[in-house]
Amino acid sequence: MTTEPTAIHVEVLPARLGDCLIVECPRPAGPTWRMLVDGGPPDTWPLLEARLRRLDPADRHIDVAVITHIDNDHIGGMLAFLSSDLASDVGDFWFNGRTHLSADAPGKARSIEQGESLVTALLGPLGAPPSGKPGAKPPGRALPWNAAFGGGPIETGAPGASGGVITVTVPDGPTITVLSPTTVGLARLADSWSSRLHDALQPRDRGLAPPADVLGPLDDLPHLAGERTPSDSSVPNGSSIALLLERHGASIVLGADAYGDVLAAGLHGVARARGLQSLPVDAIKLPHHGSQANVVAALLAAAPASHYLVSTNGDVFHHPDDAAMARVVLDAPAGPTLRFNYRTPRTQRWADPRLVAQHGYHVTFPDPAHADAGIVLDLPARR
Ligand SMILES: [Zn+2]
């Protein structure tokens, strides 16, 4: 048996309620292409830092670091990252800042304002270094920011202008398609940027203890899947940068906390451009930690996948929702694999042998001996 080389390698680190992903494209002759997607909440930083410092010093660069949207469970660890020496090894930061939000002139390129830095964009309203890091100084030099997009916003573009498909092609690396946010979804942040950013810099899970998680039965998945659930209306979530990565026939959707219908529309756009009804992919990092408000039937139909990655330990919001996972189990093509980055009482139920046998799917959890690794998945080249 010959083993195909890995086209895309993905790690979903255990970032509690948040997201922190490392995506790599190994190159046989040359440096690995590497992307960091979010940094989890602030307390994910030690884990992320240890992971990055384990990289071969000669190959420690990060080609792209994505800050998908301003929410504490995504930017907390990134603020510490930005204050570290590791930030200087980043080729390009992908982040939509305040200056990218204006919808005043639709179609007009909106670029980073002269003199504005990524760090001040993230910390400007507070004018303070990341919490808990007194004396932490932002790197002295300007960090590259949205360079792959000419310094402009990262979004799907106006419908019609580009067919709704904005693509970045990395030589001998992945082809990356922007699935979210839409121009409108990004502009909606404009009125509330400062207050949203202020909120995002506060840990989400301090103060009142959340109600205990109540685990219901999983004996009627069609009923659970069919539950009418409200759509996600969070403005920051709607501004999420979500991406499709493709390389050598392998593919993964990095769903961030994006809206399900926006992801579905973007994926349908890509499929349509290829003369397809839907876009089969290898893997999806389910949006918004497997929230039922984001994992909707339209998304699952748009991109049937083999691997569904779930990034959460259930803190605060008790994700993933049963309705979301029931939709995946029932709607996914035969034999999908649910990959959880934590084994919790909530996720463990989905590995019930009776349920697995009845619906013909697979479940994986992190190896207990390497729980700090989270989900580790290699997608082989197909061509
Ligand atoms: Zn989130």
PDB file of N, CA and C in Angstrom, residues 100-111 152-153 155-162 166 183-184 187:
ATOM      1  N   HIS A 100     -11.347  48.937   7.983  1.00  0.00           N
ATOM      2  CA  HIS A 100     -11.839  48.093   6.888  1.00  0.00           C
ATOM      3  C   HIS A 100     -13.358  48.014   6.853  1.00  0.00           C
ATOM      4  N   LEU A 101     -14.011  48.668   7.814  1.00  0.00           N
ATOM      5  CA  LEU A 101     -15.434  48.403   8.000  1.00  0.00           C
ATOM      6  C   LEU A 101     -16.343  49.345   7.246  1.00  0.00           C
ATOM      7  N   SER A 102     -15.858  50.509   6.911  1.00  0.00           N
ATOM      8  CA  SER A 102     -16.744  51.521   6.352  1.00  0.00           C
ATOM      9  C   SER A 102     -17.417  51.024   5.084  1.00  0.00           C
ATOM     10  N   ALA A 103     -18.737  51.200   5.035  1.00  0.00           N
ATOM     11  CA  ALA A 103     -19.465  50.845   3.828  1.00  0.00           C
ATOM     12  C   ALA A 103     -19.843  52.102   3.059  1.00  0.00           C
ATOM     13  N   ASP A 104     -19.176  53.223   3.386  1.00  0.00           N
ATOM     14  CA  ASP A 104     -19.530  54.513   2.780  1.00  0.00           C
ATOM     15  C   ASP A 104     -19.415  54.478   1.260  1.00  0.00           C
ATOM     16  N   ALA A 105     -18.396  53.821   0.802  1.00  0.00           N
ATOM     17  CA  ALA A 105     -18.153  53.827  -0.639  1.00  0.00           C
ATOM     18  C   ALA A 105     -18.082  52.392  -1.135  1.00  0.00           C
ATOM     19  N   PRO A 106     -19.238  51.793  -1.378  1.00  0.00           N
ATOM     20  CA  PRO A 106     -19.227  50.395  -1.808  1.00  0.00           C
ATOM     21  C   PRO A 106     -18.376  50.226  -3.061  1.00  0.00           C
ATOM     22  N   GLY A 107     -17.598  49.204  -3.065  1.00  0.00           N
ATOM     23  CA  GLY A 107     -16.781  48.929  -4.243  1.00  0.00           C
ATOM     24  C   GLY A 107     -15.448  49.652  -4.224  1.00  0.00           C
ATOM     25  N   LYS A 108     -15.353  50.693  -3.394  1.00  0.00           N
ATOM     26  CA  LYS A 108     -14.087  51.424  -3.322  1.00  0.00           C
ATOM     27  C   LYS A 108     -13.164  50.682  -2.351  1.00  0.00           C
ATOM     28  N   ALA A 109     -11.926  50.538  -2.782  1.00  0.00           N
ATOM     29  CA  ALA A 109     -10.987  49.820  -1.928  1.00  0.00           C
ATOM     30  C   ALA A 109     -10.785  50.574  -0.620  1.00  0.00           C
ATOM     31  N   ARG A 110     -10.908  49.872   0.466  1.00  0.00           N
ATOM     32  CA  ARG A 110     -10.664  50.492   1.768  1.00  0.00           C
ATOM     33  C   ARG A 110      -9.382  49.884   2.317  1.00  0.00           C
ATOM     34  N   SER A 111      -8.403  50.707   2.488  1.00  0.00           N
ATOM     35  CA  SER A 111      -7.119  50.184   2.938  1.00  0.00           C
ATOM     36  C   SER A 111      -6.823  50.644   4.348  1.00  0.00           C
ATOM     37  N   GLY A 152      -6.401  45.897   1.931  1.00  0.00           N
ATOM     38  CA  GLY A 152      -7.847  46.122   2.015  1.00  0.00           C
ATOM     39  C   GLY A 152      -8.531  45.087   2.880  1.00  0.00           C
ATOM     40  N   PRO A 153      -9.844  45.171   2.960  1.00  0.00           N
ATOM     41  CA  PRO A 153     -10.588  44.242   3.807  1.00  0.00           C
ATOM     42  C   PRO A 153     -10.561  42.815   3.249  1.00  0.00           C
ATOM     43  N   GLU A 155     -12.978  39.955   2.708  1.00  0.00           N
ATOM     44  CA  GLU A 155     -14.419  39.706   2.653  1.00  0.00           C
ATOM     45  C   GLU A 155     -14.736  39.075   1.315  1.00  0.00           C
ATOM     46  N   THR A 156     -16.003  38.694   1.154  1.00  0.00           N
ATOM     47  CA  THR A 156     -16.359  37.946  -0.062  1.00  0.00           C
ATOM     48  C   THR A 156     -16.536  38.859  -1.264  1.00  0.00           C
ATOM     49  N   GLY A 157     -16.558  40.169  -1.038  1.00  0.00           N
ATOM     50  CA  GLY A 157     -16.743  41.092  -2.149  1.00  0.00           C
ATOM     51  C   GLY A 157     -18.209  41.279  -2.463  1.00  0.00           C
ATOM     52  N   ALA A 158     -18.494  42.328  -3.199  1.00  0.00           N
ATOM     53  CA  ALA A 158     -19.875  42.602  -3.581  1.00  0.00           C
ATOM     54  C   ALA A 158     -20.338  41.545  -4.570  1.00  0.00           C
ATOM     55  N   PRO A 159     -21.586  41.086  -4.435  1.00  0.00           N
ATOM     56  CA  PRO A 159     -22.079  40.080  -5.384  1.00  0.00           C
ATOM     57  C   PRO A 159     -21.978  40.627  -6.797  1.00  0.00           C
ATOM     58  N   GLY A 160     -21.488  39.825  -7.694  1.00  0.00           N
ATOM     59  CA  GLY A 160     -21.402  40.277  -9.083  1.00  0.00           C
ATOM     60  C   GLY A 160     -20.013  40.755  -9.448  1.00  0.00           C
ATOM     61  N   ALA A 161     -19.404  41.539  -8.549  1.00  0.00           N
ATOM     62  CA  ALA A 161     -18.103  42.129  -8.871  1.00  0.00           C
ATOM     63  C   ALA A 161     -17.082  41.044  -9.188  1.00  0.00           C
ATOM     64  N   SER A 162     -17.053  40.016  -8.351  1.00  0.00           N
ATOM     65  CA  SER A 162     -16.050  38.967  -8.523  1.00  0.00           C
ATOM     66  C   SER A 162     -16.722  37.605  -8.560  1.00  0.00           C
ATOM     67  N   ILE A 166     -13.384  35.400  -3.792  1.00  0.00           N
ATOM     68  CA  ILE A 166     -12.085  36.053  -3.704  1.00  0.00           C
ATOM     69  C   ILE A 166     -11.072  34.979  -3.323  1.00  0.00           C
ATOM     70  N   THR A 183     -19.523  41.679   2.531  1.00  0.00           N
ATOM     71  CA  THR A 183     -19.288  43.118   2.671  1.00  0.00           C
ATOM     72  C   THR A 183     -20.238  43.704   3.720  1.00  0.00           C
ATOM     73  N   VAL A 184     -21.484  43.288   3.663  1.00  0.00           N
ATOM     74  CA  VAL A 184     -22.492  43.808   4.599  1.00  0.00           C
ATOM     75  C   VAL A 184     -22.218  43.312   6.016  1.00  0.00           C
ATOM     76  N   ALA A 187     -19.470  45.385   7.401  1.00  0.00           N
ATOM     77  CA  ALA A 187     -19.837  46.789   7.626  1.00  0.00           C
ATOM     78  C   ALA A 187     -20.716  46.948   8.866  1.00  0.00           C
TER      79      ALA A 187
END
